[in-house]
Amino acid sequence: MDSLRFITSGSVDNGKSTLIGRLLYDSHSVLTDQLSMITEKNVNNENQIDLSLLTDGLRAEREQGITIDVAYKYFSTSKRKFIIADTPGHYQYTRNMVTGASHADLAIILVDARYGIVEQIQRHSLILALLNIPKIILAINKMDLINYDYQIYKDIIRQYEITAHIVGLKNIETIPISAKNGDNVVDTSSNMKWYRGPSLLSLLENIGIQKKPHLEASRFPVQYIIRSRTPNDSLRGYAGKIISGIYREGDKIIVYPVSFHTKIKYMEMGGERIQEAFAPQSIIMYLEDEIDISRGDILVKNDDDQPNISQDFYAVLCWMENSCLKRKNRYLFQIHSFQIPIVIIDIIYRINVNSFQKEKNPENVGLNDLVKVRIKTSKPIPFDSYKKIRDNGASILIDETSYATVAACMIE
């Protein structure tokens, strides 16, 4: 079976944890000891099991009734395996949501039917668009609290269509649900006979997700250098994961950022010699020439589309630190296993999540702000745009002193 990695997103108290709990519970994917635990700790005043406890495992989450950290859950049906990331809805933990969404195939955006499209839903939608999430399910939750009103449901969909158009989200499915009562979650509901579509689980089982590896442009970042233990053998192997392309024995190779030219002598995978390797396989590559190659260097086939080589470029950042981002600030820039000092040359604009307007030349940037910046590295580096090759365009900024991650970056 194939697997689907998806996240739940939306504003605080929109029912994300409850929805995942309902999916697990109604699909009989909850272990007996887990069920006993949440039954004992049930805090629901309506004599129902509080299904959000299946994902909210931190003590602070249970005390406050909110999700703080990303919780991963796994389950499967006869059609597909699922990896779920339950992400926080609170503004303060938007950075956690970015982490959970960074490798998702699909996002479920939950909307409280009583309140419609609020600011945090717009912020999450903008982030999902920037992260290039290919599929979106807009789930209008808590339909039971508006008496399953069809007109309210349609009004929210029309309202969200405006947001989706502005941020550039496409491939959106819509569904009315009640996570608390189970309406349209695993089974279709008799309370909404006006809805003729599938249940949420059926939609997740059958929705098409293209997971074709990048095979056009070759990219092989070196993660580890393997030296021979034989005294008379100086051959070195370069271990890593192919993030794009196809490599064959004898291919001509360019080593970036130093631009050395060589050939592939041979390759190994799982201790056996192989003639061909492709994304996303992890291999050891041996080269014909002795070249000074370090962790983070990237090996590219000579006749393939080459990466950009520059020390001056633009990126969109989601700022994750309480301290402000300012011009001339210095950080460490990490892309896959490559790390280099950088300086923020300029802050081009900040995106206002309420109006989606670009506020040009902001003086500083605060927690959870989305901004476009100009970055200068200490020397030229190889990279691709995030939209072209995600794994060679996704990066992070690291504080030089605390070594904390302060921003998620998408290279333009």
GROMACS .gro file of C-alpha atoms in nm:
model
  412
    1MET     CA    1   0.000   0.000   0.000
    2ASP     CA    2   0.107   0.358  -0.053
    3SER     CA    3   0.123   0.603   0.236
    4LEU     CA    4  -0.027   0.948   0.280
    5ARG     CA    5   0.131   1.205   0.512
    6PHE     CA    6  -0.112   1.478   0.609
    7ILE     CA    7  -0.154   1.751   0.870
    8THR     CA    8  -0.446   1.914   1.042
    9SER     CA    9  -0.435   2.294   1.055
   10GLY     CA   10  -0.659   2.584   1.149
   11SER     CA   11  -0.725   2.811   1.442
   12VAL     CA   12  -0.716   2.715   1.810
   13ASP     CA   13  -1.019   2.515   1.933
   14ASN     CA   14  -1.134   2.430   1.582
   15GLY     CA   15  -1.126   2.060   1.673
   16LYS     CA   16  -0.806   1.933   1.511
   17SER     CA   17  -0.707   1.693   1.790
   18THR     CA   18  -1.066   1.575   1.830
   19LEU     CA   19  -1.087   1.504   1.456
   20ILE     CA   20  -0.775   1.287   1.463
   21GLY     CA   21  -0.902   1.112   1.775
   22ARG     CA   22  -1.234   1.043   1.598
   23LEU     CA   23  -1.053   0.905   1.290
   24LEU     CA   24  -0.849   0.671   1.509
   25TYR     CA   25  -1.143   0.571   1.730
   26ASP     CA   26  -1.403   0.507   1.458
   27SER     CA   27  -1.154   0.323   1.237
   28HIS     CA   28  -1.069   0.095   1.532
   29SER     CA   29  -0.705   0.210   1.537
   30VAL     CA   30  -0.688   0.281   1.912
   31LEU     CA   31  -0.510   0.031   2.134
   32THR     CA   32  -0.699  -0.099   2.438
   33ASP     CA   33  -0.456   0.055   2.687
   34GLN     CA   34  -0.480   0.394   2.513
   35LEU     CA   35  -0.859   0.379   2.528
   36SER     CA   36  -0.848   0.289   2.898
   37MET     CA   37  -0.613   0.578   2.967
   38ILE     CA   38  -0.828   0.846   2.805
   39THR     CA   39  -1.143   0.699   2.962
   40GLU     CA   40  -0.986   0.736   3.307
   41LYS     CA   41  -0.871   1.091   3.232
   42ASN     CA   42  -1.192   1.194   3.061
   43VAL     CA   43  -1.270   1.559   3.127
   44ASN     CA   44  -1.572   1.587   2.900
   45ASN     CA   45  -1.880   1.703   3.093
   46GLU     CA   46  -2.123   1.541   2.849
   47ASN     CA   47  -2.037   1.184   2.944
   48GLN     CA   48  -1.843   1.134   2.621
   49ILE     CA   49  -1.483   1.026   2.570
   50ASP     CA   50  -1.258   1.327   2.511
   51LEU     CA   51  -1.095   1.205   2.189
   52SER     CA   52  -0.847   1.494   2.178
   53LEU     CA   53  -0.653   1.318   2.456
   54LEU     CA   54  -0.539   1.061   2.200
   55THR     CA   55  -0.307   1.321   2.047
   56ASP     CA   56  -0.257   1.586   2.317
   57GLY     CA   57  -0.002   1.398   2.526
   58LEU     CA   58   0.181   1.682   2.706
   59ARG     CA   59   0.063   1.771   3.055
   60ALA     CA   60   0.041   2.139   2.960
   61GLU     CA   61  -0.175   2.048   2.659
   62ARG     CA   62  -0.422   1.858   2.875
   63GLU     CA   63  -0.433   2.125   3.144
   64GLN     CA   64  -0.490   2.409   2.897
   65GLY     CA   65  -0.697   2.216   2.644
   66ILE     CA   66  -0.478   2.325   2.352
   67THR     CA   67  -0.220   2.160   2.125
   68ILE     CA   68   0.134   2.294   2.176
   69ASP     CA   69   0.371   2.056   2.000
   70VAL     CA   70   0.331   1.856   1.681
   71ALA     CA   71   0.197   1.506   1.757
   72TYR     CA   72   0.243   1.227   1.503
   73LYS     CA   73  -0.003   0.940   1.478
   74TYR     CA   74  -0.002   0.636   1.251
   75PHE     CA   75  -0.286   0.417   1.130
   76SER     CA   76  -0.389   0.226   0.821
   77THR     CA   77  -0.696   0.095   0.643
   78SER     CA   78  -0.728  -0.172   0.376
   79LYS     CA   79  -0.649   0.091   0.111
   80ARG     CA   80  -0.373   0.315   0.248
   81LYS     CA   81  -0.132   0.387   0.533
   82PHE     CA   82  -0.150   0.725   0.704
   83ILE     CA   83   0.095   0.945   0.892
   84ILE     CA   84  -0.089   1.229   1.068
   85ALA     CA   85   0.072   1.542   1.208
   86ASP     CA   86  -0.156   1.718   1.457
   87THR     CA   87  -0.029   2.077   1.451
   88PRO     CA   88  -0.107   2.361   1.695
   89GLY     CA   89  -0.367   2.622   1.607
   90HIS     CA   90  -0.253   2.885   1.858
   91TYR     CA   91  -0.071   3.187   1.706
   92GLN     CA   92   0.218   3.144   1.949
   93TYR     CA   93   0.296   2.798   1.806
   94THR     CA   94   0.273   2.877   1.435
   95ARG     CA   95   0.640   2.777   1.403
   96ASN     CA   96   0.545   2.424   1.517
   97MET     CA   97   0.280   2.415   1.245
   98VAL     CA   98   0.545   2.502   0.983
   99THR     CA   99   0.758   2.210   1.104
  100GLY     CA  100   0.468   1.965   1.078
  101ALA     CA  101   0.363   2.089   0.734
  102SER     CA  102   0.708   2.088   0.575
  103HIS     CA  103   0.684   1.727   0.447
  104ALA     CA  104   0.306   1.686   0.414
  105ASP     CA  105   0.133   1.554   0.101
  106LEU     CA  106  -0.202   1.699   0.206
  107ALA     CA  107  -0.344   1.942   0.461
  108ILE     CA  108  -0.685   1.937   0.630
  109ILE     CA  109  -0.784   2.293   0.719
  110LEU     CA  110  -1.047   2.288   0.992
  111VAL     CA  111  -1.292   2.577   1.021
  112ASP     CA  112  -1.527   2.629   1.313
  113ALA     CA  113  -1.867   2.666   1.146
  114ARG     CA  114  -1.970   2.925   1.408
  115TYR     CA  115  -1.688   3.170   1.329
  116GLY     CA  116  -1.591   3.108   0.966
  117ILE     CA  117  -1.256   3.218   0.823
  118VAL     CA  118  -1.051   3.385   1.098
  119GLU     CA  119  -0.699   3.531   1.092
  120GLN     CA  120  -0.511   3.213   1.192
  121ILE     CA  121  -0.679   3.016   0.911
  122GLN     CA  122  -0.557   3.280   0.667
  123ARG     CA  123  -0.206   3.259   0.815
  124HIS     CA  124  -0.202   2.879   0.789
  125SER     CA  125  -0.336   2.893   0.433
  126LEU     CA  126  -0.059   3.132   0.333
  127ILE     CA  127   0.204   2.904   0.489
  128LEU     CA  128   0.059   2.597   0.314
  129ALA     CA  129   0.073   2.783  -0.017
  130LEU     CA  130   0.436   2.887   0.043
  131LEU     CA  131   0.523   2.527   0.131
  132ASN     CA  132   0.365   2.406  -0.195
  133ILE     CA  133   0.127   2.156  -0.030
  134PRO     CA  134  -0.035   1.985  -0.332
  135LYS     CA  135  -0.379   1.894  -0.187
  136ILE     CA  136  -0.612   2.074   0.055
  137ILE     CA  137  -0.927   1.949   0.230
  138LEU     CA  138  -1.139   2.227   0.379
  139ALA     CA  139  -1.337   2.065   0.661
  140ILE     CA  140  -1.615   2.278   0.809
  141ASN     CA  141  -1.630   2.141   1.164
  142LYS     CA  142  -1.886   2.169   1.447
  143MET     CA  143  -2.178   2.155   1.206
  144ASP     CA  144  -2.388   2.021   1.495
  145LEU     CA  145  -2.355   2.359   1.669
  146ILE     CA  146  -2.522   2.540   1.377
  147ASN     CA  147  -2.795   2.277   1.334
  148TYR     CA  148  -2.626   2.141   1.019
  149ASP     CA  149  -2.721   2.457   0.830
  150TYR     CA  150  -2.642   2.418   0.458
  151GLN     CA  151  -2.646   2.793   0.387
  152ILE     CA  152  -2.382   2.870   0.652
  153TYR     CA  153  -2.166   2.591   0.510
  154LYS     CA  154  -2.191   2.736   0.157
  155ASP     CA  155  -2.119   3.091   0.283
  156ILE     CA  156  -1.797   2.973   0.451
  157ILE     CA  157  -1.685   2.797   0.134
  158ARG     CA  158  -1.744   3.113  -0.071
  159GLN     CA  159  -1.553   3.314   0.189
  160TYR     CA  160  -1.260   3.074   0.179
  161GLU     CA  161  -1.246   3.073  -0.202
  162ILE     CA  162  -1.134   3.436  -0.182
  163THR     CA  163  -0.849   3.346   0.058
  164ALA     CA  164  -0.744   3.046  -0.153
  165HIS     CA  165  -0.735   3.256  -0.471
  166ILE     CA  166  -0.521   3.528  -0.309
  167VAL     CA  167  -0.260   3.292  -0.160
  168GLY     CA  168  -0.260   3.057  -0.460
  169LEU     CA  169  -0.403   2.736  -0.313
  170LYS     CA  170  -0.560   2.494  -0.562
  171ASN     CA  171  -0.697   2.139  -0.563
  172ILE     CA  172  -0.933   2.202  -0.270
  173GLU     CA  173  -1.198   1.953  -0.156
  174THR     CA  174  -1.468   2.064   0.089
  175ILE     CA  175  -1.662   1.860   0.344
  176PRO     CA  176  -1.900   1.940   0.636
  177ILE     CA  177  -1.823   1.742   0.954
  178SER     CA  178  -1.873   1.714   1.328
  179ALA     CA  179  -1.556   1.564   1.475
  180LYS     CA  180  -1.716   1.540   1.818
  181ASN     CA  181  -2.018   1.339   1.700
  182GLY     CA  182  -1.849   1.163   1.408
  183ASP     CA  183  -2.065   1.313   1.132
  184ASN     CA  184  -1.898   1.251   0.792
  185VAL     CA  185  -1.565   1.157   0.952
  186VAL     CA  186  -1.550   0.779   0.900
  187ASP     CA  187  -1.913   0.725   0.796
  188THR     CA  188  -2.146   0.959   0.608
  189SER     CA  189  -2.403   1.135   0.824
  190SER     CA  190  -2.780   1.121   0.808
  191ASN     CA  191  -2.787   1.470   0.965
  192MET     CA  192  -2.664   1.630   0.642
  193LYS     CA  193  -2.862   1.462   0.366
  194TRP     CA  194  -2.790   1.764   0.145
  195TYR     CA  195  -2.425   1.655   0.133
  196ARG     CA  196  -2.377   1.388  -0.136
  197GLY     CA  197  -1.998   1.346  -0.117
  198PRO     CA  198  -1.778   1.085   0.058
  199SER     CA  199  -1.680   1.077   0.424
  200LEU     CA  200  -1.348   1.230   0.524
  201LEU     CA  201  -1.179   0.891   0.565
  202SER     CA  202  -1.304   0.777   0.225
  203LEU     CA  203  -1.171   1.099   0.075
  204LEU     CA  204  -0.831   1.041   0.237
  205GLU     CA  205  -0.824   0.681   0.115
  206ASN     CA  206  -0.897   0.766  -0.247
  207ILE     CA  207  -0.755   1.112  -0.309
  208GLY     CA  208  -0.479   1.109  -0.570
  209ILE     CA  209  -0.134   1.219  -0.457
  210GLN     CA  210   0.154   1.234  -0.704
  211LYS     CA  211   0.477   1.127  -0.538
  212LYS     CA  212   0.705   1.105  -0.836
  213PRO     CA  213   1.071   1.156  -0.740
  214HIS     CA  214   1.265   1.432  -0.912
  215LEU     CA  215   1.452   1.257  -1.192
  216GLU     CA  216   1.526   1.546  -1.427
  217ALA     CA  217   1.810   1.732  -1.249
  218SER     CA  218   2.066   1.532  -1.049
  219ARG     CA  219   2.145   1.642  -0.693
  220PHE     CA  220   2.349   1.432  -0.447
  221PRO     CA  221   2.449   1.615  -0.125
  222VAL     CA  222   2.735   1.449   0.063
  223GLN     CA  223   2.641   1.365   0.421
  224TYR     CA  224   2.939   1.157   0.532
  225ILE     CA  225   3.290   1.071   0.412
  226ILE     CA  226   3.383   0.701   0.436
  227ARG     CA  227   3.755   0.626   0.435
  228SER     CA  228   3.898   0.284   0.361
  229ARG     CA  229   4.042   0.095   0.660
  230THR     CA  230   4.300  -0.077   0.442
  231PRO     CA  231   4.644   0.089   0.495
  232ASN     CA  232   4.737   0.083   0.125
  233ASP     CA  233   4.397   0.194  -0.001
  234SER     CA  234   4.327   0.569  -0.001
  235LEU     CA  235   3.990   0.540  -0.175
  236ARG     CA  236   3.714   0.745  -0.017
  237GLY     CA  237   3.341   0.695  -0.048
  238TYR     CA  238   3.081   0.969  -0.027
  239ALA     CA  239   2.761   0.866   0.149
  240GLY     CA  240   2.429   1.046   0.122
  241LYS     CA  241   2.074   1.046  -0.008
  242ILE     CA  242   2.000   1.134  -0.369
  243ILE     CA  243   1.744   1.414  -0.359
  244SER     CA  244   1.696   1.437  -0.735
  245GLY     CA  245   1.799   1.265  -1.056
  246ILE     CA  246   1.957   0.940  -1.177
  247TYR     CA  247   2.326   0.846  -1.145
  248ARG     CA  248   2.508   0.571  -1.336
  249GLU     CA  249   2.856   0.427  -1.316
  250GLY     CA  250   3.088   0.627  -1.544
  251ASP     CA  251   2.880   0.948  -1.538
  252LYS     CA  252   3.075   1.274  -1.552
  253ILE     CA  253   3.031   1.468  -1.229
  254ILE     CA  254   3.076   1.829  -1.115
  255VAL     CA  255   3.147   1.880  -0.745
  256TYR     CA  256   2.993   2.202  -0.609
  257PRO     CA  257   3.066   2.459  -0.475
  258VAL     CA  258   3.430   2.414  -0.586
  259SER     CA  259   3.333   2.311  -0.945
  260PHE     CA  260   3.574   2.018  -0.974
  261HIS     CA  261   3.514   1.774  -1.262
  262THR     CA  262   3.547   1.395  -1.223
  263LYS     CA  263   3.366   1.066  -1.297
  264ILE     CA  264   3.175   0.809  -1.093
  265LYS     CA  265   3.404   0.508  -1.045
  266TYR     CA  266   3.133   0.292  -0.890
  267MET     CA  267   2.847   0.302  -0.638
  268GLU     CA  268   2.726   0.088  -0.351
  269MET     CA  269   2.392   0.045  -0.180
  270GLY     CA  270   2.331  -0.191   0.110
  271GLY     CA  271   2.687  -0.323   0.082
  272GLU     CA  272   2.645  -0.427  -0.282
  273ARG     CA  273   2.782  -0.267  -0.595
  274ILE     CA  274   2.518  -0.112  -0.823
  275GLN     CA  275   2.522   0.024  -1.178
  276GLU     CA  276   2.246   0.282  -1.132
  277ALA     CA  277   2.092   0.484  -0.847
  278PHE     CA  278   1.811   0.738  -0.834
  279ALA     CA  279   1.613   0.959  -0.594
  280PRO     CA  280   1.535   0.898  -0.311
  281GLN     CA  281   1.791   0.618  -0.262
  282SER     CA  282   2.074   0.639  -0.009
  283ILE     CA  283   2.407   0.528  -0.155
  284ILE     CA  284   2.786   0.546  -0.131
  285MET     CA  285   2.954   0.698  -0.435
  286TYR     CA  286   3.320   0.647  -0.526
  287LEU     CA  287   3.493   0.886  -0.769
  288GLU     CA  288   3.785   0.833  -1.005
  289ASP     CA  289   3.988   1.134  -0.886
  290GLU     CA  290   4.108   1.221  -0.538
  291ILE     CA  291   3.929   1.548  -0.466
  292ASP     CA  292   3.894   1.737  -0.140
  293ILE     CA  293   3.520   1.689  -0.084
  294SER     CA  294   3.350   1.786   0.243
  295ARG     CA  295   3.018   1.721   0.410
  296GLY     CA  296   2.757   1.940   0.242
  297ASP     CA  297   2.920   1.947  -0.104
  298ILE     CA  298   2.680   1.846  -0.380
  299LEU     CA  299   2.756   1.616  -0.675
  300VAL     CA  300   2.577   1.696  -1.003
  301LYS     CA  301   2.596   1.520  -1.341
  302ASN     CA  302   2.781   1.728  -1.595
  303ASP     CA  303   2.514   1.705  -1.868
  304ASP     CA  304   2.216   1.780  -1.638
  305ASP     CA  305   2.045   2.106  -1.547
  306GLN     CA  306   2.292   2.275  -1.311
  307PRO     CA  307   2.200   2.443  -0.979
  308ASN     CA  308   2.229   2.816  -0.920
  309ILE     CA  309   2.568   2.923  -0.782
  310SER     CA  310   2.558   3.251  -0.593
  311GLN     CA  311   2.628   3.418  -0.263
  312ASP     CA  312   2.345   3.669  -0.306
  313PHE     CA  313   1.982   3.552  -0.333
  314TYR     CA  314   1.626   3.598  -0.206
  315ALA     CA  315   1.425   3.377   0.027
  316VAL     CA  316   1.089   3.377   0.203
  317LEU     CA  317   1.121   3.328   0.580
  318CYS     CA  318   0.884   3.222   0.854
  319TRP     CA  319   1.043   3.383   1.159
  320MET     CA  320   1.040   3.147   1.461
  321GLU     CA  321   1.221   3.345   1.730
  322ASN     CA  322   1.094   3.584   2.000
  323SER     CA  323   1.381   3.826   1.930
  324CYS     CA  324   1.343   4.042   1.619
  325LEU     CA  325   1.500   3.987   1.280
  326LYS     CA  326   1.677   4.303   1.161
  327ARG     CA  327   1.889   4.407   0.869
  328LYS     CA  328   2.260   4.323   0.899
  329ASN     CA  329   2.188   4.040   1.146
  330ARG     CA  330   2.423   3.742   1.107
  331TYR     CA  331   2.320   3.376   1.120
  332LEU     CA  332   2.422   3.030   1.007
  333PHE     CA  333   2.241   2.915   0.694
  334GLN     CA  334   2.184   2.538   0.657
  335ILE     CA  335   2.059   2.367   0.342
  336HIS     CA  336   2.050   1.982   0.366
  337SER     CA  337   2.391   1.905   0.524
  338PHE     CA  338   2.565   2.226   0.409
  339GLN     CA  339   2.615   2.509   0.658
  340ILE     CA  340   2.759   2.857   0.601
  341PRO     CA  341   2.760   3.201   0.772
  342ILE     CA  342   2.526   3.460   0.618
  343VAL     CA  343   2.409   3.816   0.672
  344ILE     CA  344   2.058   3.955   0.610
  345ILE     CA  345   2.126   4.230   0.355
  346ASP     CA  346   1.768   4.356   0.330
  347ILE     CA  347   1.410   4.285   0.435
  348ILE     CA  348   1.210   4.338   0.117
  349TYR     CA  349   0.857   4.306   0.254
  350ARG     CA  350   0.638   4.148   0.521
  351ILE     CA  351   0.311   3.976   0.428
  352ASN     CA  352   0.010   4.104   0.623
  353VAL     CA  353  -0.196   3.789   0.694
  354ASN     CA  354  -0.518   3.989   0.732
  355SER     CA  355  -0.506   4.184   0.406
  356PHE     CA  356  -0.237   3.975   0.227
  357GLN     CA  357  -0.073   4.305   0.134
  358LYS     CA  358   0.307   4.325   0.107
  359GLU     CA  359   0.432   4.579   0.363
  360LYS     CA  360   0.755   4.704   0.208
  361ASN     CA  361   1.075   4.772   0.405
  362PRO     CA  362   0.960   4.678   0.757
  363GLU     CA  363   1.202   4.796   1.025
  364ASN     CA  364   1.211   4.460   1.202
  365VAL     CA  365   1.040   4.122   1.200
  366GLY     CA  366   0.873   3.947   1.496
  367LEU     CA  367   0.763   3.596   1.589
  368ASN     CA  368   0.566   3.412   1.315
  369ASP     CA  369   0.604   3.691   1.061
  370LEU     CA  370   0.633   3.591   0.695
  371VAL     CA  371   0.888   3.800   0.508
  372LYS     CA  372   1.096   3.811   0.191
  373VAL     CA  373   1.464   3.884   0.255
  374ARG     CA  374   1.787   3.922   0.064
  375ILE     CA  375   2.064   3.696   0.192
  376LYS     CA  376   2.439   3.714   0.135
  377THR     CA  377   2.657   3.413   0.214
  378SER     CA  378   3.028   3.419   0.297
  379LYS     CA  379   3.103   3.239  -0.033
  380PRO     CA  380   2.901   3.119  -0.335
  381ILE     CA  381   2.680   2.814  -0.270
  382PRO     CA  382   2.479   2.578  -0.498
  383PHE     CA  383   2.101   2.584  -0.462
  384ASP     CA  384   1.769   2.555  -0.649
  385SER     CA  385   1.445   2.741  -0.602
  386TYR     CA  386   1.209   2.579  -0.352
  387LYS     CA  387   0.941   2.535  -0.618
  388LYS     CA  388   1.182   2.358  -0.853
  389ILE     CA  389   1.349   2.111  -0.611
  390ARG     CA  390   1.211   2.136  -0.259
  391ASP     CA  391   1.500   1.952  -0.088
  392ASN     CA  392   1.760   2.180  -0.246
  393GLY     CA  393   1.563   2.498  -0.181
  394ALA     CA  394   1.438   2.439   0.174
  395SER     CA  395   1.670   2.566   0.445
  396ILE     CA  396   1.688   2.705   0.797
  397LEU     CA  397   1.857   2.992   0.977
  398ILE     CA  398   2.046   2.912   1.298
  399ASP     CA  399   2.148   3.154   1.572
  400GLU     CA  400   2.529   3.161   1.589
  401THR     CA  401   2.534   3.187   1.970
  402SER     CA  402   2.251   2.966   2.098
  403TYR     CA  403   2.247   2.737   1.791
  404ALA     CA  404   1.867   2.754   1.797
  405THR     CA  405   1.670   2.741   1.471
  406VAL     CA  406   1.527   3.090   1.420
  407ALA     CA  407   1.364   3.069   1.073
  408ALA     CA  408   1.240   2.832   0.807
  409CYS     CA  409   1.350   2.946   0.460
  410MET     CA  410   1.227   2.886   0.108
  411ILE     CA  411   1.472   3.003  -0.157
  412GLU     CA  412   1.319   3.187  -0.450
   0.00000   0.00000   0.00000
